[in-house]
mmCIF file of C-alpha atoms in Angstrom:
data_model
loop_
_atom_site.group_PDB
_atom_site.id
_atom_site.type_symbol
_atom_site.label_atom_id
_atom_site.label_comp_id
_atom_site.label_asym_id
_atom_site.label_seq_id
_atom_site.Cartn_x
_atom_site.Cartn_y
_atom_site.Cartn_z
ATOM 1 C CA UNK A 1 -37.610 49.493 -119.386
ATOM 2 C CA UNK A 2 -40.685 51.086 -120.875
ATOM 3 C CA UNK A 3 -43.250 52.478 -118.747
ATOM 4 C CA UNK A 4 -47.079 52.807 -119.062
ATOM 5 C CA UNK A 5 -48.430 56.127 -120.310
ATOM 6 C CA UNK A 6 -52.065 56.966 -120.469
ATOM 7 C CA UNK A 7 -51.772 56.549 -124.168
ATOM 8 C CA UNK A 8 -50.788 52.947 -123.853
ATOM 9 C CA UNK A 9 -53.278 52.334 -121.331
ATOM 10 C CA UNK A 10 -56.121 53.588 -123.564
ATOM 11 C CA UNK A 11 -54.574 51.583 -126.455
ATOM 12 C CA UNK A 12 -54.695 48.241 -124.473
ATOM 13 C CA UNK A 13 -58.212 48.873 -123.343
ATOM 14 C CA UNK A 14 -59.502 49.721 -126.783
ATOM 15 C CA UNK A 15 -57.648 46.719 -128.151
ATOM 16 C CA UNK A 16 -59.340 44.703 -125.460
ATOM 17 C CA UNK A 17 -62.644 46.009 -126.291
ATOM 18 C CA UNK A 18 -62.207 45.402 -130.059
ATOM 19 C CA UNK A 19 -61.273 41.746 -129.433
ATOM 20 C CA UNK A 20 -64.445 41.616 -127.229
ATOM 21 C CA UNK A 21 -66.491 42.776 -129.865
ATOM 22 C CA UNK A 22 -65.118 40.665 -132.562
ATOM 23 C CA UNK A 23 -65.586 37.498 -130.269
ATOM 24 C CA UNK A 24 -69.108 38.457 -129.441
ATOM 25 C CA UNK A 25 -69.655 36.969 -132.708
ATOM 26 C CA UNK A 26 -68.182 33.554 -131.526
ATOM 27 C CA UNK A 27 -70.705 33.545 -128.589
ATOM 28 C CA UNK A 28 -73.358 31.639 -130.614
ATOM 29 C CA UNK A 29 -70.558 29.479 -132.235
ATOM 30 C CA UNK A 30 -69.409 28.397 -128.754
ATOM 31 C CA UNK A 31 -73.170 27.601 -127.590
ATOM 32 C CA UNK A 32 -73.847 25.762 -130.794
ATOM 33 C CA UNK A 33 -70.606 23.778 -130.798
ATOM 34 C CA UNK A 34 -71.033 23.087 -126.994
ATOM 35 C CA UNK A 35 -74.582 21.887 -127.545
ATOM 36 C CA UNK A 36 -73.643 19.749 -130.474
ATOM 37 C CA UNK A 37 -70.835 18.069 -128.545
ATOM 38 C CA UNK A 38 -72.744 17.941 -125.226
ATOM 39 C CA UNK A 39 -74.625 14.570 -125.966
ATOM 40 C CA UNK A 40 -71.279 12.740 -126.386
ATOM 41 C CA UNK A 41 -69.888 14.110 -123.229
ATOM 42 C CA UNK A 42 -67.547 16.228 -125.217
ATOM 43 C CA UNK A 43 -68.789 19.820 -124.241
ATOM 44 C CA UNK A 44 -65.474 20.748 -122.513
ATOM 45 C CA UNK A 45 -63.989 20.038 -125.873
ATOM 46 C CA UNK A 46 -65.915 23.223 -127.329
ATOM 47 C CA UNK A 47 -64.086 25.244 -124.464
ATOM 48 C CA UNK A 48 -60.777 23.838 -125.225
ATOM 49 C CA UNK A 49 -61.180 24.344 -129.105
ATOM 50 C CA UNK A 50 -62.156 27.887 -129.026
ATOM 51 C CA UNK A 51 -59.881 28.857 -126.202
ATOM 52 C CA UNK A 52 -57.237 30.237 -128.363
ATOM 53 C CA UNK A 53 -59.625 33.059 -129.753
ATOM 54 C CA UNK A 54 -60.311 34.228 -126.285
ATOM 55 C CA UNK A 55 -56.704 34.353 -125.250
ATOM 56 C CA UNK A 56 -55.614 36.220 -128.352
ATOM 57 C CA UNK A 57 -55.774 39.610 -126.633
ATOM 58 C CA UNK A 58 -52.836 38.678 -124.507
ATOM 59 C CA UNK A 59 -50.134 37.803 -127.092
ATOM 60 C CA UNK A 60 -51.397 40.649 -129.478
ATOM 61 C CA UNK A 61 -51.410 43.313 -126.692
ATOM 62 C CA UNK A 62 -47.930 41.889 -125.664
ATOM 63 C CA UNK A 63 -46.650 42.124 -129.107
ATOM 64 C CA UNK A 64 -47.920 45.532 -130.023
ATOM 65 C CA UNK A 65 -47.404 47.411 -127.040
ATOM 66 C CA UNK A 66 -44.180 45.696 -125.686
ATOM 67 C CA UNK A 67 -44.270 47.055 -122.071
ATOM 68 C CA UNK A 68 -44.013 44.463 -119.254
ATOM 69 C CA UNK A 69 -47.441 43.542 -118.173
ATOM 70 C CA UNK A 70 -49.197 44.332 -121.571
ATOM 71 C CA UNK A 71 -50.372 40.883 -122.193
ATOM 72 C CA UNK A 72 -51.690 40.536 -118.631
ATOM 73 C CA UNK A 73 -53.254 43.893 -118.682
ATOM 74 C CA UNK A 74 -54.849 43.107 -122.185
ATOM 75 C CA UNK A 75 -56.493 39.912 -120.899
ATOM 76 C CA UNK A 76 -57.556 41.478 -117.673
ATOM 77 C CA UNK A 77 -59.140 44.378 -119.295
ATOM 78 C CA UNK A 78 -60.826 42.199 -121.861
ATOM 79 C CA UNK A 79 -62.443 40.196 -119.158
ATOM 80 C CA UNK A 80 -63.358 43.598 -117.084
ATOM 81 C CA UNK A 81 -65.212 44.665 -120.425
ATOM 82 C CA UNK A 82 -66.822 41.380 -120.727
ATOM 83 C CA UNK A 83 -67.878 41.599 -117.274
ATOM 84 C CA UNK A 84 -69.753 44.975 -117.548
ATOM 85 C CA UNK A 85 -71.154 44.102 -120.994
ATOM 86 C CA UNK A 86 -73.181 41.336 -119.565
ATOM 87 C CA UNK A 87 -70.888 38.291 -119.705
ATOM 88 C CA UNK A 88 -72.897 35.829 -117.696
ATOM 89 C CA UNK A 89 -69.910 34.916 -115.321
ATOM 90 C CA UNK A 90 -69.815 38.332 -113.831
ATOM 91 C CA UNK A 91 -66.995 39.091 -111.491
ATOM 92 C CA UNK A 92 -65.638 35.515 -111.850
ATOM 93 C CA UNK A 93 -64.646 36.334 -115.304
ATOM 94 C CA UNK A 94 -61.696 38.448 -113.878
ATOM 95 C CA UNK A 95 -60.163 35.291 -112.467
ATOM 96 C CA UNK A 96 -60.060 33.625 -115.888
ATOM 97 C CA UNK A 97 -58.856 36.942 -117.365
ATOM 98 C CA UNK A 98 -55.865 36.922 -114.841
ATOM 99 C CA UNK A 99 -55.223 33.569 -115.345
ATOM 100 C CA UNK A 100 -54.950 33.770 -119.155
ATOM 101 C CA UNK A 101 -53.148 37.016 -118.903
ATOM 102 C CA UNK A 102 -50.395 35.626 -116.677
ATOM 103 C CA UNK A 103 -50.216 32.606 -118.945
ATOM 104 C CA UNK A 104 -49.410 34.665 -122.095
ATOM 105 C CA UNK A 105 -47.385 37.069 -120.144
ATOM 106 C CA UNK A 106 -44.955 34.234 -119.102
ATOM 107 C CA UNK A 107 -44.048 33.696 -122.579
ATOM 108 C CA UNK A 108 -42.720 37.149 -122.812
ATOM 109 C CA UNK A 109 -41.049 37.056 -119.506
ATOM 110 C CA UNK A 110 -39.100 33.966 -120.694
ATOM 111 C CA UNK A 111 -37.644 36.064 -123.525
ATOM 112 C CA UNK A 112 -36.874 38.851 -121.292
ATOM 113 C CA UNK A 113 -39.180 41.317 -123.275
ATOM 114 C CA UNK A 114 -36.152 41.498 -125.641
ATOM 115 C CA UNK A 115 -37.276 39.374 -128.651
ATOM 116 C CA UNK A 116 -40.496 39.691 -130.458
ATOM 117 C CA UNK A 117 -40.632 36.989 -133.010
ATOM 118 C CA UNK A 118 -41.877 33.521 -133.437
ATOM 119 C CA UNK A 119 -40.112 32.083 -130.454
ATOM 120 C CA UNK A 120 -41.924 34.485 -128.106
ATOM 121 C CA UNK A 121 -45.314 33.500 -129.641
ATOM 122 C CA UNK A 122 -44.717 29.910 -129.384
ATOM 123 C CA UNK A 123 -43.511 30.177 -125.735
ATOM 124 C CA UNK A 124 -46.346 32.338 -124.988
ATOM 125 C CA UNK A 125 -48.806 29.809 -126.486
ATOM 126 C CA UNK A 126 -47.254 27.010 -124.497
ATOM 127 C CA UNK A 127 -47.458 28.794 -121.081
ATOM 128 C CA UNK A 128 -50.862 30.003 -122.014
ATOM 129 C CA UNK A 129 -51.891 26.371 -122.472
ATOM 130 C CA UNK A 130 -50.364 25.137 -119.366
ATOM 131 C CA UNK A 131 -51.459 27.764 -117.049
ATOM 132 C CA UNK A 132 -54.905 27.664 -118.280
ATOM 133 C CA UNK A 133 -55.101 23.970 -118.162
ATOM 134 C CA UNK A 134 -53.853 24.048 -114.746
ATOM 135 C CA UNK A 135 -56.502 26.308 -113.787
ATOM 136 C CA UNK A 136 -59.237 24.044 -115.335
ATOM 137 C CA UNK A 137 -57.639 21.062 -113.845
ATOM 138 C CA UNK A 138 -58.912 22.153 -110.406
ATOM 139 C CA UNK A 139 -61.809 24.520 -111.341
ATOM 140 C CA UNK A 140 -63.657 22.167 -113.993
ATOM 141 C CA UNK A 141 -62.727 19.020 -112.481
ATOM 142 C CA UNK A 142 -60.460 18.091 -115.432
ATOM 143 C CA UNK A 143 -58.207 16.100 -112.862
ATOM 144 C CA UNK A 144 -61.128 13.536 -112.752
ATOM 145 C CA UNK A 145 -61.080 12.718 -116.472
ATOM 146 C CA UNK A 146 -59.332 9.563 -117.539
ATOM 147 C CA UNK A 147 -55.807 10.168 -118.682
ATOM 148 C CA UNK A 148 -56.116 9.728 -122.194
ATOM 149 C CA UNK A 149 -59.099 12.096 -122.578
ATOM 150 C CA UNK A 150 -57.418 14.622 -120.588
ATOM 151 C CA UNK A 151 -54.404 14.509 -122.971
ATOM 152 C CA UNK A 152 -56.811 14.954 -125.792
ATOM 153 C CA UNK A 153 -58.072 18.074 -124.187
ATOM 154 C CA UNK A 154 -54.705 19.311 -123.437
ATOM 155 C CA UNK A 155 -53.514 18.980 -127.085
ATOM 156 C CA UNK A 156 -56.741 20.528 -128.582
ATOM 157 C CA UNK A 157 -56.164 23.473 -126.181
ATOM 158 C CA UNK A 158 -52.530 23.767 -127.383
ATOM 159 C CA UNK A 159 -53.389 23.677 -131.119
ATOM 160 C CA UNK A 160 -56.149 26.231 -130.493
ATOM 161 C CA UNK A 161 -54.011 28.617 -128.555
ATOM 162 C CA UNK A 162 -51.144 28.212 -130.974
ATOM 163 C CA UNK A 163 -53.175 28.700 -134.111
ATOM 164 C CA UNK A 164 -54.995 31.888 -132.798
ATOM 165 C CA UNK A 165 -52.293 33.097 -130.383
ATOM 166 C CA UNK A 166 -49.427 32.095 -132.529
ATOM 167 C CA UNK A 167 -50.196 31.731 -136.211
ATOM 168 C CA UNK A 168 -52.801 34.326 -136.489
ATOM 169 C CA UNK A 169 -51.085 36.873 -134.150
ATOM 170 C CA UNK A 170 -47.999 36.529 -136.198
ATOM 171 C CA UNK A 171 -49.920 37.137 -139.341
ATOM 172 C CA UNK A 172 -51.383 40.161 -137.936
ATOM 173 C CA UNK A 173 -48.082 41.469 -136.610
ATOM 174 C CA UNK A 174 -46.548 40.817 -140.073
ATOM 175 C CA UNK A 175 -48.973 43.059 -141.471
ATOM 176 C CA UNK A 176 -48.360 45.554 -138.741
ATOM 177 C CA UNK A 177 -44.635 45.696 -139.324
ATOM 178 C CA UNK A 178 -45.032 45.881 -143.105
ATOM 179 C CA UNK A 179 -47.002 49.004 -142.387
ATOM 180 C CA UNK A 180 -44.392 50.442 -140.045
ATOM 181 C CA UNK A 181 -46.666 50.971 -137.059
ATOM 182 C CA UNK A 182 -44.829 48.773 -134.580
ATOM 183 C CA UNK A 183 -42.337 50.238 -132.145
ATOM 184 C CA UNK A 184 -38.705 50.366 -133.731
ATOM 185 C CA UNK A 185 -37.634 48.058 -131.177
ATOM 186 C CA UNK A 186 -39.643 45.393 -132.913
ATOM 187 C CA UNK A 187 -37.076 44.818 -135.708
ATOM 188 C CA UNK A 188 -34.076 45.284 -133.549
ATOM 189 C CA UNK B 1 -70.821 48.379 -99.878
ATOM 190 C CA UNK B 2 -67.602 49.737 -101.201
ATOM 191 C CA UNK B 3 -67.082 48.668 -104.670
ATOM 192 C CA UNK B 4 -63.183 47.727 -104.520
ATOM 193 C CA UNK B 5 -64.041 45.723 -101.365
ATOM 194 C CA UNK B 6 -67.225 44.192 -102.831
ATOM 195 C CA UNK B 7 -65.177 42.900 -105.835
ATOM 196 C CA UNK B 8 -62.299 41.756 -103.809
ATOM 197 C CA UNK B 9 -64.491 39.646 -101.388
ATOM 198 C CA UNK B 10 -66.312 38.099 -104.443
ATOM 199 C CA UNK B 11 -63.079 37.239 -106.387
ATOM 200 C CA UNK B 12 -61.604 35.651 -103.170
ATOM 201 C CA UNK B 13 -64.691 33.629 -102.473
ATOM 202 C CA UNK B 14 -64.849 32.454 -105.964
ATOM 203 C CA UNK B 15 -61.167 31.615 -105.949
ATOM 204 C CA UNK B 16 -61.675 29.635 -102.765
ATOM 205 C CA UNK B 17 -64.777 27.563 -103.867
ATOM 206 C CA UNK B 18 -62.581 26.609 -106.899
ATOM 207 C CA UNK B 19 -60.235 24.709 -104.813
ATOM 208 C CA UNK B 20 -62.604 23.262 -102.118
ATOM 209 C CA UNK B 21 -65.011 20.700 -102.533
ATOM 210 C CA UNK B 22 -68.021 21.455 -99.909
ATOM 211 C CA UNK B 23 -71.240 21.598 -101.912
ATOM 212 C CA UNK B 24 -73.347 22.685 -98.834
ATOM 213 C CA UNK B 25 -71.121 25.960 -98.748
ATOM 214 C CA UNK B 26 -71.822 26.249 -102.532
ATOM 215 C CA UNK B 27 -75.526 25.958 -101.916
ATOM 216 C CA UNK B 28 -75.399 28.532 -99.163
ATOM 217 C CA UNK B 29 -73.455 31.047 -101.360
ATOM 218 C CA UNK B 30 -76.044 30.504 -104.318
ATOM 219 C CA UNK B 31 -78.902 31.365 -101.847
ATOM 220 C CA UNK B 32 -77.016 34.366 -100.452
ATOM 221 C CA UNK B 33 -76.465 35.469 -104.181
ATOM 222 C CA UNK B 34 -80.012 35.030 -105.008
ATOM 223 C CA UNK B 35 -81.318 37.006 -102.104
ATOM 224 C CA UNK B 36 -78.934 39.821 -102.916
ATOM 225 C CA UNK B 37 -79.838 39.749 -106.489
ATOM 226 C CA UNK B 38 -83.656 39.740 -105.626
ATOM 227 C CA UNK B 39 -83.107 42.633 -103.175
ATOM 228 C CA UNK B 40 -81.442 44.606 -105.930
ATOM 229 C CA UNK B 41 -84.691 44.179 -108.174
ATOM 230 C CA UNK B 42 -82.857 42.143 -110.769
ATOM 231 C CA UNK B 43 -85.110 41.743 -113.925
ATOM 232 C CA UNK B 44 -86.758 38.490 -114.196
ATOM 233 C CA UNK B 45 -85.480 37.919 -117.700
ATOM 234 C CA UNK B 46 -81.908 38.586 -116.550
ATOM 235 C CA UNK B 47 -82.356 36.094 -113.764
ATOM 236 C CA UNK B 48 -83.789 33.384 -116.014
ATOM 237 C CA UNK B 49 -80.804 33.981 -118.503
ATOM 238 C CA UNK B 50 -78.496 33.668 -115.461
ATOM 239 C CA UNK B 51 -79.941 30.341 -114.414
ATOM 240 C CA UNK B 52 -80.438 28.687 -117.905
ATOM 241 C CA UNK B 53 -77.027 29.255 -119.135
ATOM 242 C CA UNK B 54 -75.184 27.800 -116.215
ATOM 243 C CA UNK B 55 -77.489 25.081 -116.049
ATOM 244 C CA UNK B 56 -76.651 23.973 -119.589
ATOM 245 C CA UNK B 57 -72.860 24.374 -119.032
ATOM 246 C CA UNK B 58 -72.949 22.646 -115.509
ATOM 247 C CA UNK B 59 -74.940 19.723 -116.911
ATOM 248 C CA UNK B 60 -72.880 19.293 -119.879
ATOM 249 C CA UNK B 61 -69.795 19.381 -117.721
ATOM 250 C CA UNK B 62 -71.014 16.837 -115.207
ATOM 251 C CA UNK B 63 -72.368 14.652 -118.103
ATOM 252 C CA UNK B 64 -68.985 14.711 -119.908
ATOM 253 C CA UNK B 65 -67.236 13.750 -116.525
ATOM 254 C CA UNK B 66 -69.563 10.851 -115.876
ATOM 255 C CA UNK B 67 -68.929 9.510 -119.487
ATOM 256 C CA UNK B 68 -65.191 9.997 -119.655
ATOM 257 C CA UNK B 69 -64.051 10.457 -116.047
ATOM 258 C CA UNK B 70 -63.910 8.699 -112.699
ATOM 259 C CA UNK B 71 -65.254 11.416 -110.614
ATOM 260 C CA UNK B 72 -67.425 10.498 -107.409
ATOM 261 C CA UNK B 73 -71.171 11.753 -107.272
ATOM 262 C CA UNK B 74 -70.087 14.097 -104.483
ATOM 263 C CA UNK B 75 -67.480 15.707 -106.815
ATOM 264 C CA UNK B 76 -70.174 16.044 -109.532
ATOM 265 C CA UNK B 77 -72.455 17.907 -107.070
ATOM 266 C CA UNK B 78 -69.535 20.196 -106.135
ATOM 267 C CA UNK B 79 -68.812 20.942 -109.561
ATOM 268 C CA UNK B 80 -72.358 21.257 -110.649
ATOM 269 C CA UNK B 81 -73.038 23.974 -107.791
ATOM 270 C CA UNK B 82 -69.724 25.548 -108.370
ATOM 271 C CA UNK B 83 -70.847 26.921 -111.727
ATOM 272 C CA UNK B 84 -73.877 28.478 -110.147
ATOM 273 C CA UNK B 85 -71.696 30.048 -107.380
ATOM 274 C CA UNK B 86 -69.583 31.841 -109.942
ATOM 275 C CA UNK B 87 -72.592 33.315 -112.060
ATOM 276 C CA UNK B 88 -74.718 34.196 -108.990
ATOM 277 C CA UNK B 89 -71.947 35.708 -107.020
ATOM 278 C CA UNK B 90 -70.628 37.294 -110.068
ATOM 279 C CA UNK B 91 -73.836 38.992 -110.828
ATOM 280 C CA UNK B 92 -74.294 40.372 -107.452
ATOM 281 C CA UNK B 93 -71.276 42.517 -108.395
ATOM 282 C CA UNK B 94 -72.189 43.459 -111.879
ATOM 283 C CA UNK B 95 -75.990 44.251 -111.155
ATOM 284 C CA UNK B 96 -75.315 46.471 -108.189
ATOM 285 C CA UNK B 97 -72.175 48.369 -109.361
ATOM 286 C CA UNK B 98 -71.584 50.673 -112.189
ATOM 287 C CA UNK B 99 -68.281 50.869 -114.022
ATOM 288 C CA UNK B 100 -67.701 54.489 -112.939
ATOM 289 C CA UNK B 101 -68.149 53.624 -109.239
ATOM 290 C CA UNK B 102 -65.763 50.975 -109.514
ATOM 291 C CA UNK B 103 -62.973 53.083 -111.280
ATOM 292 C CA UNK B 104 -63.412 55.852 -108.705
ATOM 293 C CA UNK B 105 -63.387 53.386 -105.906
ATOM 294 C CA UNK B 106 -60.166 51.886 -107.261
ATOM 295 C CA UNK B 107 -58.410 55.196 -107.738
ATOM 296 C CA UNK B 108 -59.500 56.607 -104.367
ATOM 297 C CA UNK B 109 -59.586 53.514 -102.119
ATOM 298 C CA UNK B 110 -57.119 51.208 -103.696
ATOM 299 C CA UNK B 111 -54.853 53.935 -104.708
ATOM 300 C CA UNK B 112 -54.754 52.737 -108.248
ATOM 301 C CA UNK B 113 -52.699 55.455 -110.399
ATOM 302 C CA UNK B 114 -55.114 57.953 -112.015
ATOM 303 C CA UNK B 115 -53.647 57.114 -115.460
ATOM 304 C CA UNK B 116 -54.986 53.679 -115.354
ATOM 305 C CA UNK B 117 -58.585 54.764 -113.890
ATOM 306 C CA UNK B 118 -58.841 57.671 -116.474
ATOM 307 C CA UNK B 119 -57.289 55.668 -119.421
ATOM 308 C CA UNK B 120 -59.612 52.764 -118.919
ATOM 309 C CA UNK B 121 -62.682 55.122 -118.503
ATOM 310 C CA UNK B 122 -61.913 56.877 -121.474
ATOM 311 C CA UNK B 123 -61.519 53.749 -123.604
ATOM 312 C CA UNK B 124 -64.647 52.010 -121.959
ATOM 313 C CA UNK B 125 -66.754 54.944 -123.027
ATOM 314 C CA UNK B 126 -65.717 54.534 -126.707
ATOM 315 C CA UNK B 127 -67.534 51.249 -126.683
ATOM 316 C CA UNK B 128 -70.422 52.190 -129.072
ATOM 317 C CA UNK B 129 -67.871 53.582 -131.413
ATOM 318 C CA UNK B 130 -65.724 50.620 -131.393
ATOM 319 C CA UNK B 131 -68.717 48.351 -132.129
ATOM 320 C CA UNK B 132 -69.708 50.609 -135.043
ATOM 321 C CA UNK B 133 -66.092 50.460 -136.331
ATOM 322 C CA UNK B 134 -65.983 46.652 -136.469
ATOM 323 C CA UNK B 135 -69.231 46.753 -138.519
ATOM 324 C CA UNK B 136 -67.639 49.540 -140.834
ATOM 325 C CA UNK B 137 -64.531 47.439 -141.450
ATOM 326 C CA UNK B 138 -66.583 44.305 -142.430
ATOM 327 C CA UNK B 139 -68.943 46.358 -144.412
ATOM 328 C CA UNK B 140 -66.078 48.000 -146.367
ATOM 329 C CA UNK B 141 -64.474 44.724 -147.204
ATOM 330 C CA UNK B 142 -67.691 43.362 -148.346
ATOM 331 C CA UNK B 143 -68.053 46.062 -150.855
ATOM 332 C CA UNK B 144 -64.665 44.787 -152.304
ATOM 333 C CA UNK B 145 -65.947 41.369 -152.296
ATOM 334 C CA UNK B 146 -63.908 40.372 -149.294
ATOM 335 C CA UNK B 147 -65.533 38.494 -146.494
ATOM 336 C CA UNK B 148 -63.567 39.059 -143.139
ATOM 337 C CA UNK B 149 -63.947 36.143 -140.645
ATOM 338 C CA UNK B 150 -62.955 35.898 -137.071
ATOM 339 C CA UNK B 151 -59.744 34.347 -138.259
ATOM 340 C CA UNK B 152 -58.871 36.953 -140.975
ATOM 341 C CA UNK B 153 -55.566 38.982 -140.213
ATOM 342 C CA UNK B 154 -56.921 41.897 -142.075
ATOM 343 C CA UNK B 155 -59.675 42.503 -139.658
ATOM 344 C CA UNK B 156 -57.411 42.634 -136.742
ATOM 345 C CA UNK B 157 -54.872 44.743 -138.628
ATOM 346 C CA UNK B 158 -57.519 47.367 -139.501
ATOM 347 C CA UNK B 159 -59.099 47.553 -135.904
ATOM 348 C CA UNK B 160 -55.551 47.818 -134.449
ATOM 349 C CA UNK B 161 -54.821 50.736 -136.847
ATOM 350 C CA UNK B 162 -57.926 52.451 -135.532
ATOM 351 C CA UNK B 163 -57.032 51.600 -131.971
ATOM 352 C CA UNK B 164 -53.506 53.201 -132.318
ATOM 353 C CA UNK B 165 -55.107 56.366 -133.906
ATOM 354 C CA UNK B 166 -57.859 56.658 -131.370
ATOM 355 C CA UNK B 167 -55.719 56.098 -128.230
ATOM 356 C CA UNK B 168 -53.422 58.766 -129.444
ATOM 357 C CA UNK B 169 -56.128 61.158 -130.157
ATOM 358 C CA UNK B 170 -57.853 60.579 -126.753
ATOM 359 C CA UNK B 171 -54.600 60.881 -124.847
ATOM 360 C CA UNK B 172 -53.977 64.148 -126.733
ATOM 361 C CA UNK B 173 -57.528 65.253 -125.877
ATOM 362 C CA UNK B 174 -56.890 64.439 -122.239
ATOM 363 C CA UNK B 175 -53.707 66.350 -122.159
ATOM 364 C CA UNK B 176 -55.328 69.427 -123.685
ATOM 365 C CA UNK B 177 -57.956 69.309 -121.074
ATOM 366 C CA UNK B 178 -55.374 69.673 -118.504
ATOM 367 C CA UNK B 179 -54.947 65.970 -117.562
ATOM 368 C CA UNK B 180 -51.182 65.563 -116.034
ATOM 369 C CA UNK B 181 -50.166 61.832 -115.533
ATOM 370 C CA UNK B 182 -49.099 61.446 -111.894
ATOM 371 C CA UNK B 183 -50.152 65.164 -110.771
ATOM 372 C CA UNK B 184 -52.026 65.145 -107.364
ATOM 373 C CA UNK B 185 -55.825 65.273 -107.947
ATOM 374 C CA UNK B 186 -58.837 66.383 -106.124
ATOM 375 C CA UNK B 187 -62.100 64.286 -106.310
ATOM 376 C CA UNK B 188 -65.383 65.800 -107.386
ATOM 377 C CA UNK B 189 -67.104 62.843 -105.978
ATOM 378 C CA UNK B 190 -65.548 60.828 -103.058
ATOM 379 C CA UNK B 191 -66.322 57.089 -102.657
ATOM 380 C CA UNK B 192 -66.663 56.436 -98.899
ATOM 381 C CA UNK B 193 -64.892 53.417 -97.223
ATOM 382 C CA UNK B 194 -66.690 53.087 -94.086
ATOM 383 C CA UNK B 195 -65.795 50.754 -91.206
ATOM 384 C CA UNK B 196 -69.081 49.060 -92.143
ATOM 385 C CA UNK B 197 -67.682 48.053 -95.298
ATOM 386 C CA UNK B 198 -64.684 46.328 -93.530
ATOM 387 C CA UNK B 199 -67.235 44.621 -91.218
ATOM 388 C CA UNK B 200 -69.105 43.039 -94.286
ATOM 389 C CA UNK B 201 -65.772 42.201 -95.859
ATOM 390 C CA UNK B 202 -64.142 40.516 -92.931
ATOM 391 C CA UNK B 203 -67.442 39.003 -91.981
ATOM 392 C CA UNK B 204 -68.367 37.324 -95.156
ATOM 393 C CA UNK B 205 -64.903 35.859 -95.505
ATOM 394 C CA UNK B 206 -64.941 34.527 -92.076
ATOM 395 C CA UNK B 207 -68.283 33.071 -92.516
ATOM 396 C CA UNK B 208 -67.161 31.071 -95.707
ATOM 397 C CA UNK B 209 -64.113 30.027 -93.757
ATOM 398 C CA UNK B 210 -66.279 28.682 -90.865
ATOM 399 C CA UNK B 211 -68.370 26.874 -93.309
ATOM 400 C CA UNK B 212 -65.512 25.301 -95.201
ATOM 401 C CA UNK B 213 -63.864 24.050 -92.149
ATOM 402 C CA UNK B 214 -66.941 22.646 -90.148
ATOM 403 C CA UNK B 215 -66.588 19.596 -92.070
ATOM 404 C CA UNK B 216 -69.852 19.744 -93.937
ATOM 405 C CA UNK B 217 -70.379 17.427 -96.992
#
């Protein structure tokens, strides 16, 4: 099984920072969306709608680096970077980072780190959704919602994670494999 | 306090208040967090920011639960104060600890392999370059009349290629400066792990447990 070298560690960190910088742009989007939905009691919806974007570093790192733990490390480092660059949740970001990372890692675990294709990404999107939703179930009081609304949030979250962590990640990795920069095991 | 222990205690407390519902403990933690922040001479603007943002999110969440949920008022108060616990406690770490100290402490005190510590530092220090690169990629595309959005695969494709090149170059540069993975290292600067740190660590965790078990509302 592949091991971590300093080159991979730098790569996953740089990737995490790149994602962080790109999502910096979505910061205002989240606030505006949240503020627009808040009067209707739909503010958590903004969270669920955009969650996929924040969780993208996981599947992308897992797909590009292909070492067990890459998805977790990608998300975790992303949250470390966010913590130090003035994200307002401070050290508490790390918990979300680990939760999201473990969520997307599970998808890769289920395929034994052997397949890198659609199935992996769909599984990863599914596990990310379930794990992060489970976390919000307790942390953000999602367990106190009416069942119907809870399901709406869950489905919204899955669609978001699927679109960004699945479809967009697949499109990106397609470009990468056409450029022949993914590891050779990729096409095996 | 030792950075590793400080981080651990904060994450543990944040994790614990996520699963417990005692708002008095939350309020106590908020007060402690505020005192630490004030002692650390936090700037007023930062403090206002750290108050206004969670105020919005906490109120919106509570409002949403009132409209579409069946939570008790007690639970809503717990949730409201919980958001502030996250933000204030989290800030006590980031406002008092430099990334370099944390990495050093993780390497020396928590025995994190040096490749992770230095790999992370190397990349972290590239931050200004990374930010410039994203702007460059977007500007370059604009010159060809392409607008790259957050959802454009091209944007990610380009930055991933850059990340791959940079990480190879940085790793080579480290090797050529004599860095060997897994080799024993000496430290120019040691981060102390005193018994005092352990007392703070165990003490604050114990206090939180006592607060949670007292049967407070």
